[in-house]
C-alpha positions as YAML, in Angstrom:
chain: A
units: angstrom
residues:
- id: 1
  name: MET
  ca: [119.76, 54.38, 68.68]
- id: 2
  name: SER
  ca: [118.89, 55.02, 65.03]
- id: 3
  name: TYR
  ca: [115.39, 54.11, 63.83]
- id: 4
  name: ASN
  ca: [113.64, 54.41, 60.46]
- id: 5
  name: ILE
  ca: [110.01, 54.68, 61.58]
- id: 6
  name: GLN
  ca: [108.54, 54.65, 58.02]
- id: 7
  name: ALA
  ca: [106.14, 57.49, 58.98]
- id: 8
  name: GLY
  ca: [104.60, 55.15, 61.57]
- id: 9
  name: ILE
  ca: [103.48, 52.63, 58.96]
- id: 10
  name: SER
  ca: [103.88, 49.06, 60.15]
- id: 11
  name: THR
  ca: [104.81, 46.31, 57.71]
- id: 12
  name: SER
  ca: [105.50, 42.69, 58.44]
- id: 13
  name: HIS
  ca: [105.69, 41.29, 54.90]
- id: 14
  name: PHE
  ca: [107.38, 42.56, 51.76]
- id: 15
  name: TYR
  ca: [104.13, 42.62, 49.74]
- id: 16
  name: GLN
  ca: [102.64, 45.13, 52.20]
- id: 17
  name: TYR
  ca: [104.77, 47.86, 50.63]
- id: 18
  name: LEU
  ca: [102.36, 47.52, 47.70]
- id: 19
  name: THR
  ca: [99.10, 46.58, 49.43]
- id: 20
  name: HIS
  ca: [99.50, 49.26, 52.11]
- id: 21
  name: SER
  ca: [100.87, 51.96, 49.81]
- id: 22
  name: TRP
  ca: [97.77, 54.12, 50.42]
- id: 23
  name: LYS
  ca: [99.07, 54.67, 53.97]
- id: 24
  name: HIS
  ca: [101.85, 56.82, 52.52]
- id: 25
  name: VAL
  ca: [99.19, 59.36, 51.53]
- id: 26
  name: LEU
  ca: [96.11, 58.90, 53.75]
- id: 27
  name: PRO
  ca: [95.78, 58.76, 57.55]
- id: 28
  name: ASP
  ca: [95.33, 55.40, 59.28]
- id: 29
  name: ALA
  ca: [94.27, 54.88, 62.91]
- id: 30
  name: GLY
  ca: [96.65, 51.90, 63.16]
- id: 31
  name: ARG
  ca: [99.56, 54.28, 62.75]
- id: 32
  name: PHE
  ca: [99.18, 55.44, 66.37]
- id: 33
  name: VAL
  ca: [99.25, 51.85, 67.63]
- id: 34
  name: ASN
  ca: [102.58, 51.45, 65.84]
- id: 35
  name: LEU
  ca: [103.89, 54.81, 67.11]
- id: 36
  name: ASP
  ca: [103.01, 53.79, 70.67]
- id: 37
  name: SER
  ca: [104.99, 50.56, 70.18]
- id: 38
  name: ILE
  ca: [107.94, 52.57, 68.86]
- id: 39
  name: ALA
  ca: [107.70, 54.89, 71.89]
- id: 40
  name: ARG
  ca: [107.88, 51.92, 74.26]
- id: 41
  name: LEU
  ca: [110.90, 50.54, 72.39]
- id: 42
  name: VAL
  ca: [112.92, 53.77, 72.31]
- id: 43
  name: SER
  ca: [112.05, 54.83, 75.87]
- id: 44
  name: GLY
  ca: [115.04, 52.87, 77.19]
- id: 45
  name: PHE
  ca: [117.58, 54.93, 75.24]
- id: 46
  name: ASP
  ca: [119.12, 58.33, 75.98]
- id: 47
  name: ILE
  ca: [119.36, 59.61, 72.39]
- id: 48
  name: VAL
  ca: [117.35, 58.41, 69.38]
- id: 49
  name: GLY
  ca: [117.91, 59.53, 65.78]
- id: 50
  name: MET
  ca: [114.94, 58.88, 63.51]
- id: 51
  name: GLN
  ca: [114.42, 58.80, 59.76]
- id: 52
  name: GLU
  ca: [111.21, 59.00, 57.70]
- id: 53
  name: VAL
  ca: [109.31, 60.89, 60.40]
- id: 54
  name: ASP
  ca: [106.17, 62.81, 59.36]
- id: 55
  name: PRO
  ca: [106.24, 66.34, 60.82]
- id: 56
  name: GLY
  ca: [102.49, 66.85, 60.45]
- id: 57
  name: SER
  ca: [100.78, 66.22, 57.12]
- id: 58
  name: LEU
  ca: [97.56, 64.58, 55.96]
- id: 59
  name: ARG
  ca: [98.93, 61.03, 56.21]
- id: 60
  name: SER
  ca: [99.81, 61.47, 59.90]
- id: 61
  name: GLY
  ca: [96.57, 63.23, 60.75]
- id: 62
  name: PHE
  ca: [98.58, 66.49, 60.96]
- id: 63
  name: VAL
  ca: [100.47, 65.14, 63.99]
- id: 64
  name: ASN
  ca: [104.17, 65.90, 64.37]
- id: 65
  name: GLN
  ca: [105.46, 62.37, 64.96]
- id: 66
  name: THR
  ca: [108.74, 63.52, 66.54]
- id: 67
  name: GLU
  ca: [106.83, 65.49, 69.15]
- id: 68
  name: TYR
  ca: [104.33, 62.65, 69.63]
- id: 69
  name: LEU
  ca: [107.11, 60.12, 70.27]
- id: 70
  name: ALA
  ca: [108.96, 62.51, 72.59]
- id: 71
  name: LEU
  ca: [105.86, 62.95, 74.74]
- id: 72
  name: LYS
  ca: [104.92, 59.25, 74.74]
- id: 73
  name: ALA
  ca: [108.47, 58.04, 75.48]
- id: 74
  name: GLY
  ca: [109.29, 60.73, 78.05]
- id: 75
  name: PHE
  ca: [112.00, 62.62, 76.17]
- id: 76
  name: PRO
  ca: [112.23, 66.24, 77.35]
- id: 77
  name: TYR
  ca: [114.20, 67.39, 74.29]
- id: 78
  name: TRP
  ca: [113.37, 66.82, 70.66]
- id: 79
  name: HIS
  ca: [113.97, 68.42, 67.28]
- id: 80
  name: TYR
  ca: [113.07, 67.69, 63.68]
- id: 81
  name: GLN
  ca: [114.12, 68.93, 60.26]
- id: 82
  name: THR
  ca: [111.81, 68.58, 57.27]
- id: 83
  name: ASN
  ca: [113.70, 67.42, 54.20]
- id: 84
  name: ARG
  ca: [110.86, 66.62, 51.78]
- id: 85
  name: CYS
  ca: [107.51, 68.35, 51.43]
- id: 86
  name: ILE
  ca: [104.72, 67.27, 49.09]
- id: 87
  name: GLY
  ca: [102.28, 70.00, 50.08]
- id: 88
  name: LYS
  ca: [99.95, 69.08, 52.94]
- id: 89
  name: VAL
  ca: [99.62, 65.49, 51.70]
- id: 90
  name: ALA
  ca: [102.96, 64.11, 52.87]
- id: 91
  name: ARG
  ca: [106.10, 65.46, 54.47]
- id: 92
  name: GLN
  ca: [109.26, 63.70, 55.48]
- id: 93
  name: SER
  ca: [111.76, 64.66, 58.12]
- id: 94
  name: ILE
  ca: [114.53, 63.43, 60.33]
- id: 95
  name: GLY
  ca: [114.19, 63.80, 64.08]
- id: 96
  name: VAL
  ca: [116.09, 63.40, 67.30]
- id: 97
  name: LEU
  ca: [114.88, 62.60, 70.81]
- id: 98
  name: SER
  ca: [117.19, 63.26, 73.76]
- id: 99
  name: ARG
  ca: [117.26, 63.04, 77.52]
- id: 100
  name: PHE
  ca: [120.12, 65.55, 77.49]
- id: 101
  name: ARG
  ca: [119.64, 69.23, 76.80]
- id: 102
  name: PRO
  ca: [121.41, 70.11, 73.55]
- id: 103
  name: THR
  ca: [123.95, 72.92, 73.71]
- id: 104
  name: LEU
  ca: [123.71, 73.67, 69.98]
- id: 105
  name: LEU
  ca: [121.37, 72.70, 67.16]
- id: 106
  name: THR
  ca: [122.45, 73.17, 63.56]
- id: 107
  name: GLU
  ca: [120.39, 72.17, 60.54]
- id: 108
  name: HIS
  ca: [122.09, 71.09, 57.32]
- id: 109
  name: LYS
  ca: [120.30, 70.49, 54.04]
- id: 110
  name: LEU
  ca: [120.48, 66.86, 52.97]
- id: 111
  name: PRO
  ca: [121.49, 66.15, 49.39]
- id: 112
  name: GLY
  ca: [118.56, 65.27, 47.19]
- id: 113
  name: ARG
  ca: [116.72, 65.85, 44.00]
...
């Protein structure tokens, strides 16, 4: 499964990208409710690739979301790669959760600015 978790920010309407934009910078307790829902959803899969995962910055309460989801969903193996860092305020990464032990992990830089 591939899942863009939007750093754990839940949106149900288009206008919330504007009205909830502060959640891209500041922590929000509701983020963990959404992460727990994501954990329940992905728990039925063997391998999950994730985009827009926060590896532990201010906006996530300094919680590595890949690790959090792995623990909540029961995945014994997980890895993340940070691909954007805006100091301690916000970080962005990609992550993978797996029920299978990886034989090799290789990180490649993603193209960007």
